[in-house]
């Protein structure tokens, strides 16, 4: 068990480009979460999957954001037409029911120029 | 915006002193979790509280869930330099289904030797 991994670790893109991030959860974890964190703030909930089903999605998540977890294992988060305000650390976490401890990955730092 | 408020935002502590950080919600929570994030790192799970009035201890850390399940506290005794970091609480509202955790903005702890 190597923990939650995220790729890439850093992404620099120009405004208007599309970006995709990947999260590989801990293998036996069926629950997966995406958060966004900016400097000096706590993680902001984006979306939650149980197996392959996306059960919760933040109202803050505009239609430029989409997340998938096609086989209930890894997940991808895509941001279309990036804006400078999208610059942040994107964190993924996974958990298994009882005790539902969320294990966070190292994050993908996105910089939109 | 943040529906879970944490105070204080910053805490400067002399090594060996005690301090408490507080987490307050405007709505009743079914679950509250505490995390620690070291500078440059990702959040690491500390504890989960689910019962009204629950108190849990981890060595020098004492966590409490309020009777009304709207607030929580983390008390650290005999602070050490290893306690440096930002402590976040994350609450799940009773009206929300599993997954939609709301993080506070955190309490950044600086320890002076």
CSV table of C-alpha atoms in Angstrom, one decimal:
chain,number,residue,atom,x,y,z
A,1,UNK,CA,0.0,0.0,0.0
A,2,UNK,CA,1.7,3.1,-1.2
A,3,UNK,CA,-1.0,5.6,-0.2
A,4,UNK,CA,-3.0,8.0,-2.4
A,5,UNK,CA,-1.1,9.2,-5.4
A,6,UNK,CA,-1.8,12.1,-7.7
A,7,UNK,CA,-0.4,13.1,-11.1
A,8,UNK,CA,1.0,15.4,-12.2
A,9,UNK,CA,2.3,17.0,-9.0
A,10,UNK,CA,2.6,20.4,-10.8
A,11,UNK,CA,0.8,21.8,-13.8
A,12,UNK,CA,1.4,25.2,-15.4
A,13,UNK,CA,-1.0,26.1,-18.1
A,14,UNK,CA,-2.2,29.1,-20.1
A,15,UNK,CA,-5.6,30.6,-19.5
A,16,UNK,CA,-8.2,28.9,-21.7
A,17,UNK,CA,-6.5,25.5,-21.9
A,18,UNK,CA,-8.0,22.3,-20.6
A,19,UNK,CA,-6.2,20.3,-17.9
A,20,UNK,CA,-6.8,16.8,-16.5
A,21,UNK,CA,-5.5,15.5,-13.2
A,22,UNK,CA,-5.4,11.9,-12.0
A,23,UNK,CA,-5.9,10.4,-8.6
A,24,UNK,CA,-5.1,6.8,-7.6
A,25,UNK,CA,-6.7,6.0,-4.3
A,26,UNK,CA,-5.6,3.3,-1.8
A,27,UNK,CA,-6.6,0.1,-3.4
A,28,UNK,CA,-9.3,-1.1,-1.0
A,29,UNK,CA,-10.9,2.3,-0.6
A,30,UNK,CA,-14.3,2.6,-2.3
A,31,UNK,CA,-14.8,6.3,-1.4
A,32,UNK,CA,-13.0,9.1,-3.2
A,33,UNK,CA,-13.0,12.8,-2.7
A,34,UNK,CA,-11.7,15.9,-4.6
A,35,UNK,CA,-10.9,19.1,-2.8
A,36,UNK,CA,-9.4,22.4,-3.8
A,37,UNK,CA,-7.1,24.4,-1.5
A,38,UNK,CA,-5.8,27.9,-1.8
A,39,UNK,CA,-3.2,29.5,0.4
A,40,UNK,CA,-4.4,30.2,3.9
A,41,UNK,CA,-7.6,28.3,3.5
A,42,UNK,CA,-8.9,24.8,4.3
A,43,UNK,CA,-9.6,22.3,1.6
A,44,UNK,CA,-12.8,23.1,-0.2
A,45,UNK,CA,-15.1,20.2,-1.1
A,46,UNK,CA,-15.5,19.7,-4.9
A,47,UNK,CA,-17.0,16.2,-5.3
A,48,UNK,CA,-17.4,12.7,-3.8
A,49,UNK,CA,-17.5,9.2,-5.4
A,50,UNK,CA,-18.7,6.0,-3.9
A,51,UNK,CA,-17.3,3.3,-6.2
A,52,UNK,CA,-18.0,4.7,-9.7
A,53,UNK,CA,-21.0,6.7,-8.6
A,54,UNK,CA,-20.6,10.5,-8.2
A,55,UNK,CA,-22.9,11.1,-5.2
A,56,UNK,CA,-22.1,14.6,-4.2
A,57,UNK,CA,-21.0,17.7,-6.1
A,58,UNK,CA,-20.4,21.1,-4.8
A,59,UNK,CA,-22.5,23.9,-6.1
A,60,UNK,CA,-19.3,25.8,-6.4
A,61,UNK,CA,-18.2,23.4,-9.1
A,62,UNK,CA,-19.0,25.2,-12.4
A,63,UNK,CA,-19.8,23.3,-15.6
A,64,UNK,CA,-16.1,23.7,-16.6
A,65,UNK,CA,-15.2,21.1,-14.0
A,66,UNK,CA,-16.0,17.4,-14.4
A,67,UNK,CA,-14.8,14.4,-12.6
A,68,UNK,CA,-15.0,10.7,-13.4
A,69,UNK,CA,-14.3,7.4,-11.7
A,70,UNK,CA,-15.1,5.0,-14.5
A,71,UNK,CA,-14.2,1.7,-12.9
A,72,UNK,CA,-14.4,2.6,-9.2
A,73,UNK,CA,-10.7,2.8,-8.9
A,74,UNK,CA,-8.7,5.8,-10.2
A,75,UNK,CA,-10.4,9.1,-10.8
A,76,UNK,CA,-9.8,12.1,-13.1
A,77,UNK,CA,-10.7,15.7,-12.6
A,78,UNK,CA,-10.9,17.8,-15.8
A,79,UNK,CA,-11.0,21.6,-15.9
A,80,UNK,CA,-12.0,23.1,-19.2
A,81,UNK,CA,-11.1,26.6,-20.3
A,82,UNK,CA,-9.0,27.3,-17.3
A,83,UNK,CA,-9.1,30.7,-15.6
A,84,UNK,CA,-6.5,32.4,-13.4
A,85,UNK,CA,-8.9,31.9,-10.5
A,86,UNK,CA,-8.5,28.1,-10.9
A,87,UNK,CA,-5.0,28.3,-9.7
A,88,UNK,CA,-4.9,26.2,-6.5
A,89,UNK,CA,-3.8,22.9,-5.0
A,90,UNK,CA,-6.1,20.1,-6.0
A,91,UNK,CA,-6.3,17.4,-3.4
A,92,UNK,CA,-7.7,13.9,-3.7
A,93,UNK,CA,-8.5,11.7,-0.7
A,94,UNK,CA,-9.9,8.2,-0.3
A,95,UNK,CA,-11.5,6.3,2.5
A,96,UNK,CA,-13.1,3.0,3.4
A,97,UNK,CA,-16.3,2.8,5.5
A,98,UNK,CA,-15.8,2.3,9.2
A,99,UNK,CA,-13.8,4.2,10.2
A,100,UNK,CA,-13.9,6.3,7.1
A,101,UNK,CA,-10.6,8.0,7.7
A,102,UNK,CA,-9.7,10.2,4.7
A,103,UNK,CA,-6.2,9.7,3.4
A,104,UNK,CA,-5.0,12.6,1.3
A,105,UNK,CA,-2.7,12.5,-1.6
A,106,UNK,CA,0.1,15.0,-2.1
A,107,UNK,CA,-2.0,17.1,-4.4
A,108,UNK,CA,-1.6,18.7,-7.9
A,109,UNK,CA,-0.6,22.3,-7.9
A,110,UNK,CA,-2.2,24.1,-10.8
A,111,UNK,CA,-0.9,27.5,-12.0
A,112,UNK,CA,-2.9,29.2,-14.7
A,113,UNK,CA,-1.0,32.0,-16.4
B,1,UNK,CA,-17.9,30.4,2.0
B,2,UNK,CA,-16.8,28.6,5.1
B,3,UNK,CA,-19.7,27.2,7.0
B,4,UNK,CA,-17.4,25.9,9.6
B,5,UNK,CA,-15.5,28.5,11.5
B,6,UNK,CA,-12.3,28.0,13.4
B,7,UNK,CA,-10.7,30.3,16.0
B,8,UNK,CA,-8.1,31.5,16.4
B,9,UNK,CA,-6.7,31.8,12.9
B,10,UNK,CA,-3.2,31.9,14.3
B,11,UNK,CA,-1.8,30.6,17.5
B,12,UNK,CA,1.7,31.4,18.8
B,13,UNK,CA,2.7,29.2,21.6
B,14,UNK,CA,5.8,28.9,23.7
B,15,UNK,CA,7.1,25.3,23.9
B,16,UNK,CA,5.7,23.6,27.0
B,17,UNK,CA,2.5,25.7,27.1
B,18,UNK,CA,-1.0,24.5,26.5
B,19,UNK,CA,-3.5,25.9,23.9
B,20,UNK,CA,-7.0,25.2,22.6
B,21,UNK,CA,-8.4,25.7,19.1
B,22,UNK,CA,-12.1,25.8,18.5
B,23,UNK,CA,-14.4,24.8,15.6
B,24,UNK,CA,-17.9,26.2,15.3
B,25,UNK,CA,-20.8,25.3,13.0
B,26,UNK,CA,-24.0,27.2,12.4
B,27,UNK,CA,-25.8,23.8,11.8
B,28,UNK,CA,-25.8,20.5,13.6
B,29,UNK,CA,-23.1,18.1,12.6
B,30,UNK,CA,-23.3,14.4,12.3
B,31,UNK,CA,-19.6,13.9,12.1
B,32,UNK,CA,-16.5,16.0,12.7
B,33,UNK,CA,-13.0,15.2,11.8
B,34,UNK,CA,-9.7,16.9,12.7
B,35,UNK,CA,-6.6,17.0,10.5
B,36,UNK,CA,-3.1,18.4,10.7
B,37,UNK,CA,-1.2,19.8,7.8
B,38,UNK,CA,2.4,20.6,8.0
B,39,UNK,CA,3.9,23.4,5.9
B,40,UNK,CA,4.2,22.1,2.3
B,41,UNK,CA,2.4,18.9,3.2
B,42,UNK,CA,-1.1,17.5,2.8
B,43,UNK,CA,-3.8,17.1,5.5
B,44,UNK,CA,-3.3,14.1,7.8
B,45,UNK,CA,-6.2,12.6,9.7
B,46,UNK,CA,-6.1,12.9,13.5
B,47,UNK,CA,-9.5,11.9,14.9
B,48,UNK,CA,-13.2,11.5,14.2
B,49,UNK,CA,-16.0,12.4,16.6
B,50,UNK,CA,-19.7,11.4,16.1
B,51,UNK,CA,-21.4,11.4,19.5
B,52,UNK,CA,-22.7,14.4,21.5
B,53,UNK,CA,-20.3,15.3,24.2
B,54,UNK,CA,-17.7,12.8,23.0
B,55,UNK,CA,-14.2,13.3,24.3
B,56,UNK,CA,-11.2,11.5,22.8
B,57,UNK,CA,-7.5,11.7,23.7
B,58,UNK,CA,-4.4,11.0,21.8
B,59,UNK,CA,-1.4,11.4,24.0
B,60,UNK,CA,-1.1,15.2,24.5
B,61,UNK,CA,-4.1,16.0,22.3
B,62,UNK,CA,-7.7,16.1,23.6
B,63,UNK,CA,-10.7,16.4,21.2
B,64,UNK,CA,-14.2,17.2,22.3
B,65,UNK,CA,-17.5,17.3,20.5
B,66,UNK,CA,-20.1,19.7,21.9
B,67,UNK,CA,-23.3,18.6,23.5
B,68,UNK,CA,-25.3,20.3,20.7
B,69,UNK,CA,-23.0,18.8,18.0
B,70,UNK,CA,-22.3,22.3,16.7
B,71,UNK,CA,-18.8,22.8,18.0
B,72,UNK,CA,-15.6,21.0,18.7
B,73,UNK,CA,-12.3,21.8,20.3
B,74,UNK,CA,-8.8,20.5,20.2
B,75,UNK,CA,-6.6,21.0,23.3
B,76,UNK,CA,-2.9,20.4,23.2
B,77,UNK,CA,-0.9,20.2,26.4
B,78,UNK,CA,2.8,20.8,26.8
B,79,UNK,CA,3.3,21.9,23.2
B,80,UNK,CA,6.3,20.7,21.4
B,81,UNK,CA,8.0,22.0,18.2
B,82,UNK,CA,6.6,18.9,16.4
B,83,UNK,CA,3.1,20.4,16.9
B,84,UNK,CA,3.8,23.1,14.3
B,85,UNK,CA,1.3,23.1,11.5
B,86,UNK,CA,-2.2,24.0,10.6
B,87,UNK,CA,-5.0,22.2,12.3
B,88,UNK,CA,-8.3,21.8,10.4
B,89,UNK,CA,-11.7,20.6,11.5
B,90,UNK,CA,-14.0,19.2,8.9
B,91,UNK,CA,-17.7,18.9,9.6
B,92,UNK,CA,-20.5,16.9,7.9
B,93,UNK,CA,-23.9,18.5,8.4
B,94,UNK,CA,-26.7,16.3,9.6
B,95,UNK,CA,-28.7,17.4,6.5
B,96,UNK,CA,-26.0,16.3,4.1
B,97,UNK,CA,-25.3,12.8,3.0
B,98,UNK,CA,-21.9,11.2,3.4
B,99,UNK,CA,-19.0,12.8,1.6
B,100,UNK,CA,-19.7,16.5,1.7
B,101,UNK,CA,-17.3,17.6,4.4
B,102,UNK,CA,-16.9,21.3,5.0
B,103,UNK,CA,-13.4,22.3,6.2
B,104,UNK,CA,-12.7,25.3,8.4
B,105,UNK,CA,-9.9,27.7,7.4
B,106,UNK,CA,-7.7,26.2,10.1
B,107,UNK,CA,-5.6,27.3,13.0
B,108,UNK,CA,-2.0,27.9,12.1
B,109,UNK,CA,0.2,27.0,15.1
B,110,UNK,CA,3.7,28.4,15.6
B,111,UNK,CA,5.8,27.1,18.4
B,112,UNK,CA,8.6,29.1,19.9
B,113,UNK,CA,11.4,27.1,21.6
